[in-house]
Tab-separated table of C-alpha atoms in Angstrom:
chain	number	residue	atom	x	y	z
S	1	MET	CA	-0.069	0.040	0.010
S	2	LEU	CA	2.709	2.545	0.805
S	3	SER	CA	4.709	1.851	-2.209
S	4	LEU	CA	1.654	2.505	-4.245
S	5	ILE	CA	0.974	5.813	-2.304
S	6	VAL	CA	4.648	6.803	-2.825
S	7	PHE	CA	5.165	5.934	-6.535
S	8	TRP	CA	1.819	6.406	-8.047
S	9	PRO	CA	2.359	10.047	-8.729
S	10	ALA	CA	5.687	9.313	-10.282
S	11	LEU	CA	4.031	6.635	-12.466
S	12	VAL	CA	1.430	8.985	-13.705
S	13	GLY	CA	4.127	11.513	-14.414
S	14	ALA	CA	5.986	8.825	-16.346
S	15	VAL	CA	2.936	8.124	-18.486
S	16	LEU	CA	2.332	12.005	-19.273
S	17	LEU	CA	5.949	12.324	-20.194
S	18	CYS	CA	5.237	9.970	-23.090
S	19	LEU	CA	2.342	12.293	-24.446
S	20	PRO	CA	3.089	15.214	-26.815
S	21	ALA	CA	3.220	18.447	-25.255
S	22	ARG	CA	0.797	20.005	-27.794
S	23	LEU	CA	-1.973	18.229	-26.120
S	24	PRO	CA	-4.462	20.631	-24.197
S	25	ALA	CA	-3.065	21.806	-20.903
S	26	ARG	CA	-6.270	20.721	-19.094
S	27	LEU	CA	-5.446	17.105	-19.944
S	28	PHE	CA	-2.050	17.294	-18.126
S	29	VAL	CA	-3.595	19.205	-15.035
S	30	GLY	CA	-6.696	16.780	-15.041
S	31	ALA	CA	-4.310	13.838	-14.780
S	32	TRP	CA	-2.544	15.462	-11.884
S	33	ILE	CA	-5.845	16.107	-10.102
S	34	ALA	CA	-7.061	12.490	-10.604
S	35	ALA	CA	-3.604	11.131	-9.466
S	36	GLY	CA	-3.847	13.387	-6.312
S	37	MET	CA	-7.332	12.455	-5.468
S	38	LEU	CA	-6.432	8.705	-5.771
S	39	ASP	CA	-3.294	9.194	-3.680
S	40	LEU	CA	-5.408	11.135	-1.089
S	41	ALA	CA	-7.956	8.286	-0.879
S	42	LEU	CA	-5.266	5.742	-0.326
S	43	VAL	CA	-3.886	7.779	2.492
S	44	VAL	CA	-7.275	8.030	4.119
S	45	ALA	CA	-7.501	4.181	4.038
S	46	VAL	CA	-4.140	4.042	5.677
S	47	TRP	CA	-5.237	6.492	8.373
S	48	LEU	CA	-8.413	4.389	9.040
S	49	ARG	CA	-6.388	1.264	9.600
S	50	LEU	CA	-3.401	2.489	11.516
S	51	PRO	CA	-2.432	0.250	14.606
S	52	PRO	CA	-2.308	2.306	17.892
S	53	GLN	CA	1.197	1.463	18.542
S	54	GLY	CA	4.330	0.839	16.388
S	55	TYR	CA	4.734	1.150	12.656
S	56	GLY	CA	1.824	0.148	10.290
S	57	PHE	CA	1.984	-0.953	6.651
S	58	GLU	CA	5.642	-1.918	6.809
S	59	GLU	CA	7.295	-2.967	3.662
S	60	ARG	CA	10.865	-4.200	3.796
S	61	LEU	CA	12.998	-5.562	0.942
S	62	PRO	CA	16.819	-5.915	0.712
S	63	TRP	CA	18.306	-3.125	-1.375
S	64	ILE	CA	22.111	-3.145	-0.690
S	65	PRO	CA	22.589	-5.817	2.083
S	66	SER	CA	26.323	-5.547	2.327
S	67	ALA	CA	25.929	-1.873	3.287
S	68	GLY	CA	23.014	-2.626	5.719
S	69	ILE	CA	20.840	-0.583	3.302
S	70	SER	CA	17.080	-1.668	2.847
S	71	TYR	CA	14.061	-0.486	1.172
S	72	HIS	CA	11.937	-0.003	4.417
S	73	LEU	CA	8.870	1.871	4.586
S	74	GLY	CA	6.321	2.239	7.389
S	75	VAL	CA	4.052	4.939	9.107
S	76	ASP	CA	3.237	5.853	12.549
S	77	GLY	CA	1.468	8.744	14.258
S	78	LEU	CA	4.438	11.050	13.639
S	79	SER	CA	4.586	10.552	9.915
S	80	LEU	CA	1.071	9.648	8.839
S	81	PRO	CA	-0.187	13.182	9.599
S	82	LEU	CA	2.538	14.599	7.413
S	83	LEU	CA	1.902	11.988	4.648
S	84	ALA	CA	-1.759	13.189	4.735
S	85	LEU	CA	-0.733	16.916	4.646
S	86	THR	CA	1.477	16.233	1.589
S	87	ALA	CA	-1.387	14.580	-0.151
S	88	VAL	CA	-3.832	17.491	0.355
S	89	LEU	CA	-1.373	20.232	-0.438
S	90	PHE	CA	-0.317	18.511	-3.703
S	91	LEU	CA	-4.025	18.121	-4.634
S	92	ALA	CA	-4.552	21.734	-3.710
S	93	CYS	CA	-1.770	22.909	-5.863
S	94	ALA	CA	-3.077	20.669	-8.841
S	95	VAL	CA	-6.425	22.382	-8.545
S	96	PHE	CA	-4.782	25.826	-8.433
S	97	ALA	CA	-2.653	24.884	-11.596
S	98	LEU	CA	-5.849	24.789	-13.704
S	99	ARG	CA	-4.989	28.401	-14.457
S	100	GLU	CA	-1.345	27.534	-15.551
S	101	THR	CA	-0.423	28.182	-19.102
S	102	ARG	CA	3.285	28.188	-19.281
S	103	ARG	CA	4.872	24.718	-20.383
S	104	VAL	CA	2.248	22.843	-18.715
S	105	LYS	CA	3.512	19.244	-19.391
S	106	PRO	CA	6.939	19.676	-17.757
S	107	TYR	CA	5.261	21.607	-14.887
S	108	VAL	CA	2.800	18.840	-14.103
S	109	VAL	CA	5.403	16.023	-14.404
S	110	LEU	CA	7.849	17.849	-12.118
S	111	PHE	CA	5.197	18.282	-9.419
S	112	LEU	CA	4.223	14.546	-9.678
S	113	ALA	CA	7.820	13.665	-9.238
S	114	LEU	CA	8.123	15.994	-6.124
S	115	GLN	CA	4.948	14.571	-4.705
S	116	THR	CA	6.549	10.945	-4.835
S	117	VAL	CA	9.831	12.294	-3.296
S	118	SER	CA	7.884	14.009	-0.620
S	119	THR	CA	5.719	11.180	0.299
S	120	GLY	CA	8.613	8.760	0.152
S	121	LEU	CA	10.762	10.725	2.736
S	122	PHE	CA	7.661	10.725	5.320
S	123	ALA	CA	7.303	6.943	4.823
S	124	ALA	CA	11.071	6.037	4.848
S	125	LEU	CA	12.406	3.847	7.679
S	126	ASP	CA	15.946	3.672	6.217
S	127	LEU	CA	18.402	6.488	6.748
S	128	ILE	CA	19.737	6.169	3.137
S	129	LEU	CA	16.203	6.122	1.738
S	130	PHE	CA	15.415	9.213	3.697
S	131	PHE	CA	18.480	11.000	2.602
S	132	LEU	CA	17.770	10.005	-1.074
S	133	PHE	CA	14.390	11.621	-0.855
S	134	PHE	CA	15.755	14.627	0.989
S	135	ASP	CA	18.409	15.240	-1.603
S	136	LEU	CA	15.944	14.767	-4.616
S	137	SER	CA	13.418	17.081	-3.108
S	138	ILE	CA	16.187	19.712	-3.299
S	139	VAL	CA	16.832	19.138	-7.038
S	140	LEU	CA	13.244	19.091	-8.067
S	141	MET	CA	12.368	22.270	-6.134
S	142	TYR	CA	15.368	23.870	-7.702
S	143	PHE	CA	13.741	23.272	-11.186
S	144	VAL	CA	10.411	24.443	-10.003
S	145	ILE	CA	11.777	27.779	-8.754
S	146	ALA	CA	14.093	28.440	-11.747
S	147	GLY	CA	11.776	27.300	-14.432
S	148	TRP	CA	8.400	28.856	-13.349
S	149	GLY	CA	9.587	31.656	-11.010
S	150	HIS	CA	9.904	35.350	-11.823
S	151	GLY	CA	12.649	35.716	-14.287
S	152	GLU	CA	16.190	36.134	-13.786
S	153	ARG	CA	15.860	36.872	-9.897
S	154	ALA	CA	14.235	33.325	-9.785
S	155	ARG	CA	17.206	31.656	-11.189
S	156	ALA	CA	19.580	33.306	-8.668
S	157	ALA	CA	17.136	32.473	-5.809
S	158	ALA	CA	16.888	28.900	-6.999
S	159	LEU	CA	20.866	28.678	-7.043
S	160	LYS	CA	20.982	30.093	-3.583
S	161	PHE	CA	18.388	27.722	-2.334
S	162	PHE	CA	20.089	24.547	-3.918
S	163	LEU	CA	23.692	25.548	-2.751
S	164	TYR	CA	22.474	26.317	0.753
S	165	THR	CA	20.182	23.275	1.346
S	166	PHE	CA	22.491	20.853	-0.580
S	167	LEU	CA	25.322	21.782	1.784
S	168	GLY	CA	22.877	21.025	4.741
S	169	SER	CA	22.054	17.770	3.202
S	170	LEU	CA	25.975	16.867	3.152
S	171	ALA	CA	26.090	17.643	6.799
S	172	LEU	CA	23.016	15.418	7.299
S	173	LEU	CA	24.986	12.622	5.440
S	174	LEU	CA	27.993	12.961	7.564
S	175	GLY	CA	25.682	12.441	10.621
S	176	ILE	CA	23.911	9.451	9.054
S	177	ILE	CA	27.237	7.929	8.349
S	178	ALA	CA	28.599	8.550	11.823
S	179	LEU	CA	25.425	6.715	13.143
S	180	PHE	CA	25.993	3.784	10.790
S	181	LEU	CA	29.685	3.436	12.096
S	182	ALA	CA	28.616	3.328	15.646
S	183	ALA	CA	26.109	0.554	15.416
S	184	VAL	CA	26.911	-2.909	15.826
S	185	PRO	CA	26.049	-4.645	13.299
S	186	HIS	CA	26.266	-1.707	10.937
S	187	THR	CA	22.888	-0.711	9.593
S	188	PHE	CA	20.901	2.258	8.405
S	189	ASP	CA	17.601	0.873	9.537
S	190	ILE	CA	15.916	3.357	11.723
S	191	PRO	CA	13.925	0.812	13.926
S	192	ALA	CA	17.141	-1.275	14.359
S	193	LEU	CA	19.111	1.897	15.256
S	194	THR	CA	16.477	2.894	17.675
S	195	ALA	CA	16.385	-0.322	19.456
S	196	ALA	CA	20.195	-0.771	19.593
S	197	ASN	CA	20.731	2.870	20.842
S	198	PRO	CA	24.423	2.856	19.832
S	199	LEU	CA	25.396	6.168	21.159
S	200	ALA	CA	23.523	5.681	24.506
S	201	GLY	CA	26.672	6.869	26.426
S	202	GLY	CA	26.740	10.380	24.756
S	203	GLY	CA	30.166	11.864	24.607
S	204	LEU	CA	32.089	13.958	22.052
S	205	TYR	CA	31.319	11.366	19.090
S	206	ALA	CA	27.643	11.480	19.873
S	207	GLY	CA	27.638	15.258	20.194
S	208	LEU	CA	29.392	15.810	16.884
S	209	THR	CA	27.028	13.369	15.236
S	210	LEU	CA	24.105	15.283	16.508
S	211	LEU	CA	25.782	18.511	15.468
S	212	ALA	CA	25.957	17.223	11.976
S	213	LEU	CA	22.323	15.946	11.918
S	214	GLY	CA	21.181	19.179	13.405
S	215	VAL	CA	22.746	21.436	11.016
S	216	GLY	CA	21.510	19.489	8.073
S	217	LEU	CA	17.782	19.296	9.396
S	218	ALA	CA	18.125	23.026	10.720
S	219	VAL	CA	19.004	24.442	7.265
S	220	LYS	CA	15.796	22.706	5.794
S	221	THR	CA	13.388	23.572	8.684
S	222	PRO	CA	14.662	26.480	8.700
S	223	THR	CA	15.924	27.945	11.807
S	224	VAL	CA	17.991	31.183	12.646
S	225	PRO	CA	20.886	31.406	11.509
S	226	PHE	CA	20.387	28.909	8.613
S	227	HIS	CA	17.414	30.625	7.096
S	228	THR	CA	18.729	33.101	4.637
S	229	TRP	CA	17.787	30.992	1.583
S	230	LEU	CA	14.116	30.982	2.494
S	231	PRO	CA	12.837	34.584	1.681
S	232	PRO	CA	14.342	34.872	-1.838
S	233	ALA	CA	13.382	31.249	-2.779
S	234	HIS	CA	9.680	32.001	-1.512
S	235	THR	CA	9.535	35.389	-3.245
S	236	GLU	CA	10.678	34.323	-6.546
S	237	ALA	CA	8.961	30.923	-6.758
S	238	PRO	CA	5.512	30.385	-8.410
S	239	ALA	CA	2.576	30.304	-5.986
S	240	THR	CA	2.444	26.418	-6.150
S	241	GLY	CA	6.046	26.220	-5.676
S	242	SER	CA	6.077	28.538	-2.579
S	243	ALA	CA	3.017	26.541	-1.042
S	244	ILE	CA	4.741	23.281	-1.430
S	245	LEU	CA	8.179	24.590	-0.233
S	246	ALA	CA	6.447	26.015	2.836
S	247	GLY	CA	3.856	23.372	3.508
S	248	VAL	CA	5.853	20.218	2.753
S	249	LEU	CA	9.587	20.743	2.213
S	250	LEU	CA	10.196	22.700	5.281
S	251	LYS	CA	8.393	20.007	7.305
S	252	MET	CA	11.251	17.563	6.083
S	253	GLY	CA	13.958	19.185	8.479
S	254	ALA	CA	11.413	19.229	11.422
S	255	TYR	CA	10.365	15.825	10.858
S	256	GLY	CA	14.019	14.635	10.764
S	257	PHE	CA	14.195	15.873	14.322
S	258	VAL	CA	11.514	13.477	15.547
S	259	ARG	CA	12.267	10.643	13.245
S	260	ILE	CA	16.165	10.645	13.479
S	261	ALA	CA	17.857	13.044	15.897
S	262	MET	CA	15.617	12.566	19.135
S	263	PRO	CA	15.190	8.571	19.068
S	264	LEU	CA	18.574	7.687	17.922
S	265	LEU	CA	20.638	10.143	19.843
S	266	PRO	CA	18.574	10.464	22.999
S	267	ALA	CA	21.567	11.115	25.504
S	268	SER	CA	22.942	14.056	23.222
S	269	TRP	CA	19.477	15.306	22.725
S	270	ARG	CA	18.954	15.544	26.371
S	271	GLN	CA	22.407	17.189	26.925
S	272	TYR	CA	21.829	19.958	24.168
S	273	ALA	CA	18.134	20.298	24.589
S	274	LEU	CA	18.286	23.732	26.108
S	275	VAL	CA	20.370	24.870	23.090
S	276	VAL	CA	17.545	23.669	20.747
S	277	VAL	CA	15.028	25.580	22.910
S	278	ILE	CA	17.011	28.684	22.479
S	279	VAL	CA	17.274	28.280	18.762
S	280	GLY	CA	13.530	27.772	18.584
S	281	VAL	CA	12.812	30.935	20.465
S	282	VAL	CA	15.161	33.053	18.561
S	283	SER	CA	13.607	31.741	15.406
S	284	VAL	CA	10.120	32.704	16.684
S	285	VAL	CA	10.951	36.382	17.713
S	286	TYR	CA	13.347	36.972	14.901
S	287	GLY	CA	10.865	35.651	12.391
S	288	ALA	CA	7.983	37.612	13.705
S	289	LEU	CA	9.946	40.957	13.995
S	290	VAL	CA	11.392	40.737	10.544
S	291	ALA	CA	8.038	39.764	9.019
S	292	LEU	CA	6.536	42.969	10.717
S	293	ALA	CA	8.986	45.103	8.727
S	294	GLN	CA	7.969	43.703	5.333
S	295	THR	CA	5.911	45.498	2.679
S	296	ASP	CA	6.277	42.598	0.219
S	297	VAL	CA	3.338	40.250	1.275
S	298	LYS	CA	5.225	37.110	-0.021
S	299	ARG	CA	8.250	37.896	2.067
S	300	MET	CA	6.105	38.634	5.107
S	301	ILE	CA	4.589	35.238	4.693
S	302	ALA	CA	8.107	33.663	4.316
S	303	TYR	CA	9.411	35.176	7.501
S	304	THR	CA	6.295	34.066	9.394
S	305	SER	CA	7.279	30.537	8.301
S	306	ILE	CA	10.416	30.894	10.302
S	307	ASN	CA	8.435	32.136	13.143
S	308	HIS	CA	6.012	29.271	13.148
S	309	MET	CA	8.661	26.542	12.586
S	310	GLY	CA	10.454	28.161	15.629
S	311	TYR	CA	7.336	27.013	17.738
S	312	VAL	CA	8.151	23.321	16.354
S	313	VAL	CA	11.790	23.590	17.429
S	314	LEU	CA	10.844	24.966	20.958
S	315	GLY	CA	8.451	21.931	21.344
S	316	VAL	CA	10.940	19.258	20.259
S	317	GLY	CA	13.834	20.936	22.393
S	318	ALA	CA	11.365	20.925	25.365
S	319	ALA	CA	10.774	17.316	25.053
S	320	GLY	CA	14.477	16.804	25.723
S	321	LEU	CA	14.490	18.843	29.041
S	322	VAL	CA	14.009	15.658	31.033
S	323	ALA	CA	14.985	16.975	34.417
S	324	GLY	CA	12.809	20.021	34.187
S	325	GLY	CA	9.369	18.752	32.883
S	326	ASP	CA	7.055	15.720	33.564
S	327	VAL	CA	6.430	12.897	31.023
S	328	GLN	CA	2.988	14.299	30.220
S	329	ALA	CA	4.179	17.905	29.575
S	330	ARG	CA	7.008	16.720	27.309
S	331	ALA	CA	4.569	14.401	25.488
S	332	LEU	CA	2.297	17.525	25.114
S	333	ALA	CA	5.160	19.837	23.538
S	334	THR	CA	6.050	16.954	21.148
S	335	THR	CA	2.312	16.494	20.177
S	336	GLY	CA	2.085	20.249	19.823
S	337	ALA	CA	5.231	20.414	17.547
S	338	VAL	CA	3.771	17.740	15.189
S	339	THR	CA	0.423	19.450	15.220
S	340	GLN	CA	2.098	22.629	14.297
S	341	MET	CA	3.715	21.157	11.333
S	342	VAL	CA	0.297	20.160	9.957
S	343	SER	CA	-1.261	23.338	10.844
S	344	HIS	CA	1.618	25.517	9.285
S	345	GLY	CA	1.417	23.413	6.188
S	346	LEU	CA	-2.280	23.978	5.751
S	347	ILE	CA	-2.486	27.760	6.645
S	348	THR	CA	0.755	28.887	4.981
S	349	GLY	CA	0.102	26.784	1.773
S	350	ALA	CA	-3.266	28.765	1.546
S	351	LEU	CA	-1.624	32.164	2.180
S	352	PHE	CA	1.041	31.607	-0.437
S	353	LEU	CA	-1.571	30.527	-3.091
S	354	LEU	CA	-3.639	33.603	-2.232
S	355	ALA	CA	-0.310	35.699	-2.659
S	356	GLY	CA	-0.055	34.145	-6.125
S	357	VAL	CA	-3.636	35.279	-6.908
S	358	LEU	CA	-2.614	38.834	-5.925
S	359	HIS	CA	0.444	38.849	-8.192
S	360	GLU	CA	-1.332	37.472	-11.031
S	361	ARG	CA	-3.910	40.185	-10.781
S	362	GLY	CA	-1.602	43.098	-9.870
S	363	GLY	CA	1.888	42.238	-10.976
S	364	THR	CA	3.501	42.923	-7.748
S	365	TYR	CA	3.627	41.607	-4.050
S	366	ASP	CA	4.281	45.209	-2.785
S	367	MET	CA	1.387	45.917	-0.181
S	368	ARG	CA	2.005	49.595	-0.635
S	369	ALA	CA	0.586	49.333	-4.326
S	370	TYR	CA	-2.947	48.189	-3.130
S	371	SER	CA	-5.686	49.476	-0.875
S	372	GLY	CA	-9.361	48.924	-0.536
S	373	LEU	CA	-9.455	45.590	-2.055
S	374	ALA	CA	-12.148	44.136	0.037
S	375	ALA	CA	-14.821	46.290	-2.115
S	376	ARG	CA	-13.305	45.115	-5.492
S	377	THR	CA	-12.512	41.502	-4.633
S	378	PRO	CA	-14.677	40.444	-1.539
S	379	ARG	CA	-14.156	36.680	-1.951
S	380	PHE	CA	-10.368	37.199	-1.975
S	381	ALA	CA	-10.407	39.434	0.951
S	382	ALA	CA	-12.541	36.887	2.905
S	383	LEU	CA	-10.088	34.044	2.170
S	384	PHE	CA	-7.092	36.093	2.906
S	385	ALA	CA	-8.663	37.276	6.198
S	386	VAL	CA	-9.567	33.680	7.381
S	387	ALA	CA	-5.899	32.607	6.459
S	388	ALA	CA	-4.482	35.560	8.428
S	389	PHE	CA	-6.539	34.952	11.469
S	390	ALA	CA	-5.812	31.169	11.353
S	391	SER	CA	-2.084	31.980	11.041
S	392	LEU	CA	-1.966	34.418	14.021
S	393	GLY	CA	-3.134	31.584	16.264
S	394	LEU	CA	-6.905	32.578	16.704
S	395	PRO	CA	-8.766	29.949	18.922
S	396	GLY	CA	-10.977	27.848	16.721
S	397	PHE	CA	-8.082	27.117	14.211
S	398	SER	CA	-5.329	24.495	14.210
S	399	GLY	CA	-2.683	27.085	14.953
S	400	PHE	CA	-4.212	27.852	18.362
S	401	ILE	CA	-4.257	23.996	19.229
S	402	ALA	CA	-0.662	23.444	18.171
S	403	GLU	CA	0.861	26.603	19.929
S	404	PHE	CA	-1.253	25.945	23.038
S	405	GLN	CA	0.198	22.488	23.499
S	406	VAL	CA	3.869	23.614	22.747
S	407	PHE	CA	3.655	26.477	25.338
S	408	THR	CA	1.723	24.255	27.990
S	409	GLY	CA	4.370	21.536	27.512
S	410	ALA	CA	7.468	23.729	27.473
S	411	LEU	CA	6.494	26.390	30.174
S	412	GLY	CA	7.460	24.017	33.097
S	413	ALA	CA	10.751	23.090	31.635
S	414	ALA	CA	11.878	26.295	30.251
S	415	PRO	CA	9.789	29.158	31.578
S	416	VAL	CA	11.811	32.041	30.420
S	417	PRO	CA	12.234	31.050	26.758
S	418	THR	CA	8.758	30.073	26.556
S	419	ALA	CA	7.562	33.280	27.938
S	420	LEU	CA	9.744	35.011	25.319
S	421	ALA	CA	8.279	32.847	22.668
S	422	VAL	CA	4.748	33.932	23.623
S	423	THR	CA	5.640	37.446	22.487
S	424	GLY	CA	5.862	36.069	18.923
S	425	ILE	CA	2.176	35.529	18.950
S	426	LEU	CA	1.598	39.385	19.628
S	427	VAL	CA	3.859	40.414	16.967
S	428	THR	CA	2.286	37.931	14.518
S	429	ALA	CA	-1.103	39.285	15.230
S	430	ALA	CA	0.173	43.041	14.761
S	431	LEU	CA	1.797	42.124	11.327
S	432	PHE	CA	-1.289	40.137	9.983
S	433	LEU	CA	-3.718	43.030	11.048
S	434	LEU	CA	-1.477	45.521	9.475
S	435	ALA	CA	-1.464	43.631	6.281
S	436	LEU	CA	-5.181	43.311	6.238
S	437	GLN	CA	-5.492	47.054	6.856
S	438	ARG	CA	-3.055	47.906	4.097
S	439	LEU	CA	-4.486	45.573	1.401
S	440	PHE	CA	-8.233	45.721	2.117
S	441	LEU	CA	-9.426	48.866	3.768
S	442	GLY	CA	-9.255	52.579	2.687
S	443	PRO	CA	-9.821	53.927	-0.659
S	444	LEU	CA	-9.393	51.625	-3.656
S	445	ARG	CA	-5.883	51.618	-5.183
S	446	THR	CA	-4.553	48.960	-7.562
S	447	PRO	CA	-1.375	48.981	-9.684
S	448	ASP	CA	-1.980	50.228	-13.071
S	449	ALA	CA	-1.251	48.505	-16.196
S	450	PRO	CA	0.457	50.371	-18.873
S	451	GLY	CA	-1.969	52.843	-20.445
S	452	ALA	CA	-5.019	51.671	-18.425
S	453	PRO	CA	-6.241	50.795	-14.908
S	454	ARG	CA	-5.597	47.105	-14.205
S	455	PRO	CA	-9.089	45.209	-14.028
S	456	LEU	CA	-8.077	43.057	-10.905
S	457	PRO	CA	-10.873	40.424	-10.959
S	458	ASP	CA	-11.866	38.411	-7.814
S	459	VAL	CA	-10.886	34.977	-7.088
S	460	ARG	CA	-11.909	32.312	-9.683
S	461	ALA	CA	-13.727	29.223	-8.837
S	462	SER	CA	-10.678	26.942	-9.290
S	463	GLU	CA	-8.454	29.201	-7.055
S	464	ALA	CA	-11.247	29.276	-4.300
S	465	LEU	CA	-11.570	25.434	-4.723
S	466	ALA	CA	-7.847	25.000	-4.126
S	467	VAL	CA	-7.566	27.428	-1.081
S	468	ALA	CA	-11.035	26.864	0.721
S	469	PRO	CA	-10.421	23.255	1.701
S	470	LEU	CA	-7.017	24.125	3.287
S	471	LEU	CA	-8.746	26.571	5.530
S	472	ALA	CA	-11.650	24.200	6.151
S	473	LEU	CA	-9.253	21.533	7.326
S	474	ALA	CA	-7.519	24.133	9.611
S	475	LEU	CA	-10.956	24.813	11.064
S	476	VAL	CA	-11.866	21.312	11.498
S	477	ILE	CA	-8.652	20.667	13.418
S	478	GLY	CA	-9.236	23.621	15.535
S	479	VAL	CA	-12.710	22.501	16.533
S	480	LEU	CA	-12.445	18.970	16.489
S	481	PRO	CA	-8.553	18.377	17.225
S	482	ARG	CA	-9.079	14.746	18.402
S	483	VAL	CA	-9.338	13.621	14.823
S	484	LEU	CA	-5.709	14.535	14.592
S	485	LEU	CA	-4.402	14.163	18.064
S	486	ASP	CA	-5.653	10.611	18.506
S	487	VAL	CA	-3.007	9.669	15.834
S	488	ILE	CA	-0.203	11.874	17.129
S	489	GLU	CA	-0.432	11.308	20.937
S	490	PRO	CA	0.483	7.621	21.170
S	491	ALA	CA	3.603	8.177	19.007
S	492	ALA	CA	4.510	11.370	20.914
S	493	ARG	CA	4.305	9.430	24.094
S	494	GLY	CA	6.583	6.746	22.627
S	495	LEU	CA	9.197	9.181	21.327
S	496	VAL	CA	9.391	10.840	24.863
S	497	GLU	CA	10.110	7.573	26.357
S	498	LEU	CA	12.792	6.944	23.813
S	499	VAL	CA	14.378	10.370	24.688
S	500	ALA	CA	14.376	9.717	28.371
S	501	ARG	CA	16.300	6.296	28.010
């Protein structure tokens, strides 16, 4: 089942690759939508049959036995929510792509390949398999930004993205090899390494291994000071590229912390947990303050991603502060971190798609070029307002559930850093309210096209159909969180027990 979920999009992409590019664009996008719907249906089937403990739907085949590498897939409560998020976001992007007219065939094939890579990473239970998907995601996103971004600046941003994240992946590879060498017998299998706990004693070797893994994963998350590739990549990427980059690819780094760093290096994670907490808090506050200063709506959303992913880092860091927090609090912080990954993917994905709508109509992301849009584009204004309120953590949306759990779980173990992180919510609220005021209130002002006022039509049906389900899911999680928490909590408790070994 998992292999079908992972490779089905790539299979559809391979078939589309054989068709002539002169066929109607709707045929390629329609095939992408159909493939996405089937993939989502399969993920739902897995969700309904997930065992309460351990990995479900495991598949294991020898790949390179002499090197301890296997094709090992499986899902649990930490990975399945991200698998579902991936399926939902790619389907939303497929619907949004109905308006795409530029080189549609390679565009669709590229995104189908990226969906396979993303899904594969969240299902991988072998470190080399994880690294393979991790690296391929960088290559494919490079082509998305460079090929369908905004001109020459997009190619420069894509190059910076590639070099920066590829350097991070090399650090990750060093950490993976160090783990392999420490294990007896040598293996890259994640469950086997978790059970063996080869670096249980901590020490310098274990600390350096965690440093290599941490740098590699922090670049992809991203956290301060490894975030500088993010704003240009987001600003110059197409709307769908930004949505996938923020909604799915950023989660690969954060997911690596809970899947690799925490269970495989528990002693070192406990030893350096306070450093992780501080990095998380700095990311929260820095991301919010820099976002507040932006006049480019896409750069503003990009910096709020650093802010929101900071909450994830704070949560996983607090889970390692064994001496300062009880088991329930640490499990709560871990659950909040995973919930925040899902919540951020849904809400920020919607915001980036809406930013794409704004740019397609007005030709610029500069908020100073617009005002009074609520009267001209009421549906766009309503969707953007809902996404903004969801992103600032309003009760009733998924962001509130996630941040509340992170703060409650982390407060006892790290009171001062957590209190500082709470200020990030206030700054985020201010920046989104300011953005709503600039874009939608006051007299109508739109960027003019050469020789005539720009028409600026409201959100089209396909655009609304892509964005609205993401916001509806954020609302469902906010009102009925047990749907998600019942899956995450058992796995989070298991992870906390592994870290405390």
